[in-house]
Short mmCIF file of C-alpha atoms in Angstrom, two decimals:
data_model
loop_
_atom_site.label_atom_id
_atom_site.label_comp_id
_atom_site.label_asym_id
_atom_site.label_seq_id
_atom_site.Cartn_x
_atom_site.Cartn_y
_atom_site.Cartn_z
CA MET A 1 40.86 182.87 118.38
CA LYS A 2 42.92 185.46 116.57
CA TYR A 3 44.53 188.22 118.62
CA TYR A 4 46.28 191.34 117.34
CA ILE A 5 48.40 193.00 120.05
CA ILE A 6 50.17 196.37 119.79
CA ALA A 7 52.94 197.34 122.24
CA GLY A 8 55.40 200.11 121.43
CA GLU A 9 57.98 200.18 124.21
CA ALA A 10 60.24 197.90 126.26
CA SER A 11 57.82 197.80 129.21
CA GLY A 12 54.96 196.96 126.86
CA ASP A 13 57.05 194.14 125.42
CA LEU A 14 57.52 192.68 128.90
CA HIS A 15 53.87 192.90 129.87
CA GLY A 16 52.76 191.83 126.40
CA SER A 17 54.87 188.69 126.59
CA ASN A 18 53.31 187.66 129.91
CA LEU A 19 49.84 188.42 128.57
CA MET A 20 50.54 186.25 125.52
CA LYS A 21 51.61 183.35 127.72
CA ALA A 22 48.42 183.69 129.75
CA LEU A 23 46.25 183.89 126.60
CA LYS A 24 47.85 180.73 125.21
CA ALA A 25 47.34 178.90 128.49
CA LYS A 26 43.63 179.72 128.39
CA ASP A 27 43.20 179.45 124.62
CA PRO A 28 45.45 176.70 123.16
CA ASN A 29 44.35 177.69 119.64
CA ALA A 30 45.37 181.32 120.08
CA ASP A 31 46.78 182.83 116.88
CA ILE A 32 48.66 185.98 117.89
CA ARG A 33 50.06 188.66 115.61
CA PHE A 34 51.77 191.58 117.29
CA TRP A 35 53.84 194.73 117.39
CA GLY A 36 56.37 194.42 120.22
CA GLY A 37 59.85 193.14 120.95
CA ASP A 38 62.09 190.21 121.72
CA LEU A 39 60.19 189.02 124.80
CA MET A 40 56.89 188.87 122.96
CA GLN A 41 58.60 187.05 120.11
CA GLN A 42 59.94 184.47 122.54
CA ALA A 43 56.40 183.96 123.83
CA GLY A 44 55.33 182.86 120.35
CA GLY A 45 53.25 184.41 117.60
CA THR A 46 54.12 186.54 114.61
CA LEU A 47 56.12 189.76 115.06
CA VAL A 48 54.96 192.45 112.66
CA ARG A 49 57.24 195.31 113.72
CA HIS A 50 59.77 195.77 116.53
CA TYR A 51 59.26 198.62 118.98
CA LYS A 52 62.85 199.79 118.33
CA GLU A 53 61.63 201.17 115.01
CA MET A 54 59.13 203.42 116.77
CA ALA A 55 61.04 204.55 119.89
CA PHE A 56 60.52 208.32 119.67
CA MET A 57 60.78 210.32 122.89
CA GLY A 58 59.39 213.78 123.65
CA PHE A 59 57.28 216.22 121.68
CA LEU A 60 60.11 217.49 119.50
CA GLU A 61 61.30 214.05 118.42
CA VAL A 62 57.75 212.96 117.64
CA LEU A 63 57.23 216.06 115.49
CA MET A 64 60.44 215.33 113.59
CA ASN A 65 59.25 211.80 112.81
CA LEU A 66 55.61 212.41 111.91
CA GLY A 67 56.14 210.98 108.42
CA THR A 68 57.52 207.72 109.79
CA ILE A 69 54.67 207.46 112.29
CA ALA A 70 52.04 208.12 109.61
CA LYS A 71 53.47 205.35 107.42
CA ALA A 72 53.48 202.97 110.37
CA ILE A 73 49.82 203.73 111.13
CA LYS A 74 48.87 203.11 107.51
CA PHE A 75 50.79 199.83 107.46
CA CYS A 76 49.24 198.72 110.76
CA LYS A 77 45.71 199.30 109.50
CA ALA A 78 46.38 197.30 106.35
CA ASP A 79 47.93 194.46 108.37
CA ILE A 80 44.94 194.29 110.71
CA GLN A 81 42.51 194.18 107.81
CA GLU A 82 44.43 191.34 106.23
CA PHE A 83 44.69 189.36 109.50
CA GLN A 84 41.05 189.96 110.57
CA PRO A 85 41.54 189.38 114.31
CA ASP A 86 38.74 188.49 116.68
CA ILE A 87 40.05 191.10 119.06
CA ILE A 88 42.69 193.85 119.11
CA VAL A 89 44.58 194.43 122.36
CA PHE A 90 46.33 197.77 122.85
CA ILE A 91 49.12 198.02 125.43
CA ASP A 92 49.89 201.57 126.61
CA TYR A 93 51.59 203.53 123.72
CA SER A 94 48.60 205.87 123.51
CA GLY A 95 49.67 208.25 120.74
CA PHE A 96 49.75 205.40 118.24
CA ASN A 97 47.19 203.04 119.74
CA LEU A 98 44.32 205.48 120.14
CA ARG A 99 44.57 206.35 116.45
CA ILE A 100 44.37 202.70 115.50
CA ALA A 101 41.53 202.14 117.99
CA LYS A 102 39.35 204.85 116.43
CA TRP A 103 39.77 203.34 112.99
CA ALA A 104 39.33 199.74 114.20
CA LYS A 105 36.19 200.41 116.23
CA ALA A 106 34.57 202.15 113.27
CA LEU A 107 35.14 199.01 111.21
CA GLY A 108 33.59 196.80 113.87
CA PHE A 109 36.71 195.22 115.36
CA LYS A 110 36.56 194.31 119.05
CA THR A 111 38.92 196.60 120.98
CA ASN A 112 40.47 196.05 124.42
CA TYR A 113 43.06 198.20 126.19
CA TYR A 114 45.53 196.66 128.66
CA ILE A 115 47.58 199.19 130.65
CA SER A 116 45.72 202.45 130.31
CA PRO A 117 46.97 205.55 128.54
CA GLN A 118 48.00 207.99 131.25
CA ILE A 119 45.12 210.38 130.68
CA TRP A 120 45.05 210.98 134.43
CA ALA A 121 48.38 212.77 133.93
CA SER A 122 47.64 214.84 130.83
CA ARG A 123 45.08 215.36 128.08
CA GLU A 124 42.22 214.08 130.19
CA GLY A 125 39.86 214.97 127.36
CA ARG A 126 40.91 211.76 125.62
CA ILE A 127 38.39 209.98 127.87
CA LYS A 128 35.83 210.76 125.14
CA ASP A 129 37.90 208.81 122.61
CA ILE A 130 38.33 205.90 125.00
CA LYS A 131 34.60 205.71 125.77
CA ARG A 132 33.86 205.74 122.06
CA ASP A 133 36.59 203.44 120.77
CA ILE A 134 37.49 200.94 123.53
CA ASP A 135 35.13 198.09 124.39
CA ALA A 136 36.95 197.17 127.60
CA MET A 137 39.76 198.73 129.62
CA HIS A 138 41.98 196.64 131.93
CA VAL A 139 43.94 198.88 134.32
CA ILE A 140 46.99 198.04 136.44
CA LEU A 141 47.21 200.96 138.88
CA PRO A 142 44.80 201.08 141.83
CA PHE A 143 43.94 204.78 141.50
CA GLU A 144 42.96 204.34 137.83
CA LYS A 145 39.75 202.50 138.72
CA ASP A 146 38.45 205.47 140.73
CA PHE A 147 39.63 207.87 138.04
CA TYR A 148 37.67 206.14 135.30
CA GLU A 149 34.62 205.00 137.22
CA LYS A 150 33.99 207.73 139.80
CA LYS A 151 35.21 210.70 137.83
CA HIS A 152 34.18 209.69 134.31
CA GLY A 153 31.52 206.99 134.67
CA TYR A 154 33.46 204.52 132.53
CA PRO A 155 33.67 200.99 133.99
CA VAL A 156 37.13 199.37 133.95
CA ASN A 157 38.72 196.19 135.31
CA PHE A 158 41.54 196.51 137.85
CA VAL A 159 43.61 193.37 137.18
CA GLY A 160 46.64 194.11 139.38
CA HIS A 161 50.11 195.12 138.26
CA PRO A 162 51.98 192.69 135.95
CA LEU A 163 55.35 193.66 137.40
CA ILE A 164 54.49 191.65 140.50
CA ASP A 165 54.26 188.53 138.31
CA ALA A 166 57.30 189.37 136.21
CA ILE A 167 59.50 189.88 139.26
CA SER A 168 58.20 187.13 141.53
CA ASP A 169 58.34 184.47 138.79
CA ARG A 170 62.00 185.04 137.95
CA SER A 171 64.75 182.69 139.05
CA PRO A 172 66.82 184.09 141.95
CA VAL A 173 70.31 185.22 141.04
CA ASN A 174 73.46 183.95 142.73
CA GLU A 175 75.11 187.21 143.73
CA GLN A 176 78.65 185.86 143.84
CA ASN A 177 78.34 184.33 140.38
CA PHE A 178 76.65 187.43 138.97
CA ARG A 179 79.44 189.67 140.20
CA LYS A 180 82.09 187.34 138.77
CA GLU A 181 80.39 186.89 135.39
CA ASN A 182 79.99 190.64 134.94
CA ASN A 183 83.43 191.68 136.25
CA LEU A 184 82.00 193.47 139.26
CA ASP A 185 83.89 194.13 142.46
CA PRO A 186 83.25 191.17 144.78
CA ASP A 187 82.86 193.35 147.89
CA LYS A 188 81.70 196.88 147.07
CA GLN A 189 77.99 197.60 147.44
CA ILE A 190 76.27 198.46 144.18
CA ILE A 191 74.56 201.68 143.16
CA ALA A 192 72.48 200.74 140.11
CA LEU A 193 71.99 203.31 137.36
CA LEU A 194 68.78 202.95 135.33
CA PRO A 195 68.99 205.77 132.77
CA GLY A 196 66.13 204.70 130.48
CA SER A 197 65.97 202.95 127.14
CA ARG A 198 66.14 205.63 124.45
CA LYS A 199 69.45 207.07 123.21
CA GLN A 200 68.49 210.69 123.75
CA GLU A 201 67.30 209.98 127.27
CA VAL A 202 70.21 207.74 128.27
CA GLN A 203 72.90 210.17 127.13
CA LYS A 204 71.40 212.98 129.15
CA MET A 205 70.72 210.95 132.29
CA LEU A 206 74.02 209.05 132.45
CA THR A 207 76.08 212.22 132.15
CA LEU A 208 74.32 213.61 135.21
CA MET A 209 74.17 210.36 137.20
CA LEU A 210 77.87 209.69 136.72
CA SER A 211 78.83 213.21 137.78
CA VAL A 212 78.80 212.07 141.44
CA ILE A 213 81.18 209.10 141.11
CA LYS A 214 84.07 210.81 142.86
CA ASP A 215 81.92 211.37 145.96
CA PHE A 216 81.07 207.68 146.39
CA SER A 217 84.32 205.83 145.89
CA ASP A 218 83.34 203.18 148.46
CA TYR A 219 80.56 202.00 146.13
CA GLN A 220 80.56 200.71 142.57
CA PHE A 221 78.22 202.18 139.99
CA VAL A 222 76.67 199.70 137.57
CA ILE A 223 74.78 200.83 134.47
CA ALA A 224 71.76 198.76 133.50
CA GLY A 225 71.98 198.62 129.72
CA ALA A 226 68.71 198.61 127.77
CA PRO A 227 68.14 195.68 125.37
CA SER A 228 67.34 198.19 122.62
CA LEU A 229 70.84 199.76 122.73
CA ASP A 230 74.20 198.22 121.78
CA ARG A 231 77.13 198.06 124.18
CA ASP A 232 79.13 200.39 121.90
CA PHE A 233 76.64 203.15 122.67
CA TYR A 234 77.51 202.95 126.38
CA GLN A 235 81.29 202.78 125.85
CA PRO A 236 81.96 206.52 126.41
CA PHE A 237 80.41 206.22 129.88
CA LEU A 238 82.64 203.33 130.98
CA LYS A 239 85.99 205.11 131.22
CA ASN A 240 85.98 205.38 135.00
CA PRO A 241 87.17 202.13 136.68
CA ASN A 242 84.41 202.49 139.27
CA VAL A 243 81.70 202.24 136.59
CA SER A 244 80.58 198.84 135.30
CA PHE A 245 77.96 197.73 132.82
CA VAL A 246 75.47 194.92 132.42
CA THR A 247 72.99 194.62 129.60
CA ASN A 248 69.52 193.11 129.57
CA LYS A 249 69.97 192.03 133.21
CA THR A 250 68.21 194.84 135.04
CA TYR A 251 66.24 192.58 137.38
CA ASP A 252 69.32 190.58 138.33
CA LEU A 253 71.14 193.83 139.01
CA LEU A 254 68.31 195.28 141.12
CA SER A 255 68.09 192.07 143.13
CA ILE A 256 71.60 192.70 144.51
CA ALA A 257 71.74 196.52 144.42
CA TYR A 258 72.05 198.61 147.57
CA ALA A 259 70.65 201.82 146.07
CA ALA A 260 69.71 203.24 142.67
CA LEU A 261 69.46 206.35 140.53
CA VAL A 262 66.47 205.87 138.27
CA THR A 263 65.04 207.77 135.34
CA SER A 264 61.33 208.30 135.88
CA GLY A 265 59.07 205.65 134.37
CA THR A 266 58.22 202.01 134.96
CA ALA A 267 61.76 201.50 136.31
CA THR A 268 60.88 203.46 139.46
CA LEU A 269 58.21 200.87 140.28
CA GLU A 270 60.49 197.94 139.40
CA THR A 271 63.14 199.32 141.73
CA ALA A 272 60.60 199.68 144.52
CA ILE A 273 59.34 196.11 144.16
CA PHE A 274 62.94 194.93 144.57
CA LYS A 275 63.04 197.04 147.76
CA VAL A 276 65.96 199.16 146.55
CA PRO A 277 66.06 202.75 147.89
CA GLN A 278 66.19 205.18 144.98
CA VAL A 279 66.44 208.74 143.77
CA VAL A 280 64.28 209.52 140.75
CA CYS A 281 65.97 211.60 138.05
CA TYR A 282 64.41 213.29 135.04
CA ARG A 283 65.38 216.01 132.61
CA ALA A 284 63.86 216.63 129.18
CA ASN A 285 64.93 219.08 126.48
CA TRP A 286 63.75 222.61 127.17
CA LEU A 287 60.87 222.63 124.66
CA SER A 288 59.49 219.25 125.70
CA TYR A 289 59.62 220.27 129.35
CA GLN A 290 57.87 223.58 128.76
CA ILE A 291 55.06 221.82 126.88
CA ALA A 292 54.77 219.02 129.45
CA LYS A 293 54.68 221.47 132.34
CA ARG A 294 51.60 223.08 130.85
CA ILE A 295 49.60 219.92 130.19
CA ILE A 296 50.61 217.56 133.01
CA THR A 297 48.68 218.22 136.18
CA LEU A 298 50.23 215.65 138.52
CA GLU A 299 51.96 216.48 141.78
CA TYR A 300 54.51 213.70 141.19
CA ILE A 301 56.11 212.02 138.16
CA SER A 302 57.20 208.67 139.63
CA LEU A 303 54.74 205.79 139.81
CA VAL A 304 55.85 205.06 143.37
CA ASN A 305 54.74 208.46 144.64
CA LEU A 306 51.61 208.54 142.48
CA ILE A 307 50.37 205.21 143.80
CA MET A 308 51.18 206.08 147.40
CA GLY A 309 49.75 209.59 147.09
CA LYS A 310 52.76 211.08 148.88
CA GLU A 311 56.50 211.57 148.46
CA VAL A 312 58.13 208.23 149.18
CA VAL A 313 61.08 208.66 146.81
CA LYS A 314 62.81 211.94 146.08
CA GLU A 315 62.20 213.32 142.58
CA LEU A 316 64.87 215.52 141.02
CA ILE A 317 63.24 217.07 137.97
CA GLN A 318 64.68 219.38 135.30
CA ASN A 319 66.64 222.21 136.98
CA ASP A 320 66.63 220.39 140.32
CA LEU A 321 68.60 217.56 138.73
CA THR A 322 72.11 218.76 139.54
CA THR A 323 75.28 217.05 140.70
CA LYS A 324 74.95 218.60 144.13
CA ASN A 325 71.34 217.50 144.59
CA ILE A 326 72.04 213.96 143.37
CA GLN A 327 74.92 213.74 145.82
CA THR A 328 72.78 215.00 148.71
CA GLU A 329 69.80 212.73 148.05
CA LEU A 330 71.91 209.66 147.33
CA ASN A 331 73.71 210.11 150.64
CA LYS A 332 70.36 210.15 152.44
CA ILE A 333 69.28 206.74 151.13
CA LEU A 334 72.61 205.00 151.69
CA LYS A 335 72.12 205.06 155.46
CA GLY A 336 69.88 206.52 158.10
CA PRO A 337 66.13 207.13 158.54
CA ALA A 338 65.42 208.09 154.92
CA ARG A 339 66.64 204.68 153.75
CA THR A 340 64.56 202.84 156.34
CA ALA A 341 61.45 204.90 155.54
CA GLN A 342 61.65 204.10 151.82
CA ILE A 343 61.97 200.37 152.37
CA GLN A 344 59.03 200.35 154.79
CA ALA A 345 56.87 202.31 152.34
CA TYR A 346 57.68 199.80 149.60
CA ASP A 347 55.91 197.07 151.61
CA GLU A 348 52.73 199.14 151.68
CA LEU A 349 53.12 199.92 147.98
CA GLU A 350 53.23 196.25 147.05
CA LYS A 351 49.96 195.60 148.89
CA LYS A 352 48.28 198.39 146.94
CA LEU A 353 49.38 196.82 143.64
CA GLY A 354 47.10 193.85 144.21
CA GLY A 355 49.40 190.84 144.42
CA LYS A 356 50.12 188.24 141.77
CA GLY A 357 47.97 187.23 138.80
CA ALA A 358 47.64 190.40 136.69
CA SER A 359 48.49 188.76 133.36
CA GLU A 360 46.13 185.86 134.01
CA ASN A 361 43.36 188.21 135.14
CA ALA A 362 43.78 190.37 132.04
CA ALA A 363 43.77 187.34 129.73
CA THR A 364 40.55 186.08 131.33
CA ARG A 365 38.86 189.45 130.86
CA ILE A 366 40.05 189.76 127.26
CA ILE A 367 38.77 186.32 126.29
CA GLU A 368 35.43 187.01 128.02
CA ASN A 369 35.12 190.24 126.05
CA VAL A 370 35.30 188.66 122.58
#
């Protein structure tokens, strides 16, 4: 069969690549054309456009790039028509994907969504579009099934979270070799810094995260570089001898980290699955924050707390994200009851995520839906 897959971010590239592997295992004749990144390209298929070309963050940046987005939507529609897939699979990236879905459904294409748009967080009214335009929804967060089915009467498939597969299937890292290869101190415990993947976001977050270095000289801070950004971009943040850098090795880094400062997003869940105590950090530009504050109705912003339905990890958001607060909260998770409580809660979290097999489950459902 012919599959057209659209992912627009680094996390979508990861989950898309595992989905592609599962589709090929179940359908040896799978012909896959996709929007995504390096991982999806390694899984095989034809890359149409890399997500780096569409990595716009926040309301203001999106507004400034509306022309580019409009051209991309037009190109995507033309490419789909030429390819004539048996099914289109959308992965997250709702602003773009829901526009394509409306057009595709009207033309009679089969539409599946893997990794739901976060309409439970904001713009819940988009449920009408999803009911109209999406033939099947495959969700990865346990509370999403109740949200769709009980609240909105729209049946969905809970397939489990693909991060469980991505993390459990990786080869274990040799800590001693990893430290040596990346010029890390052989003895100091590591505080991992996960500042995000977009330039605007990373610059803001790293400046704040690194403002506490002097207070934690017994530890080494290691920045997890995003695959979408060059090392030169990070160079201004590497002037302190107690700050190191690794790129495209986030999972290896988390597997040996003692604690972490993490920008809100999928990385908070990845950090939790690796059982690393964390402080969640987030600050947007003033306009984006003011808009978001008015349309997002959630009590928490991190996936860890949302899934658990309580505060497991501390969230420092906007004006609360200060050097003093980072210092205070980081100290709490380096030793003592707060550290122990987080690690214990992570075990419960992993059970809620449904265990291994998400990519395979999603692939099965997608093939059945054609």
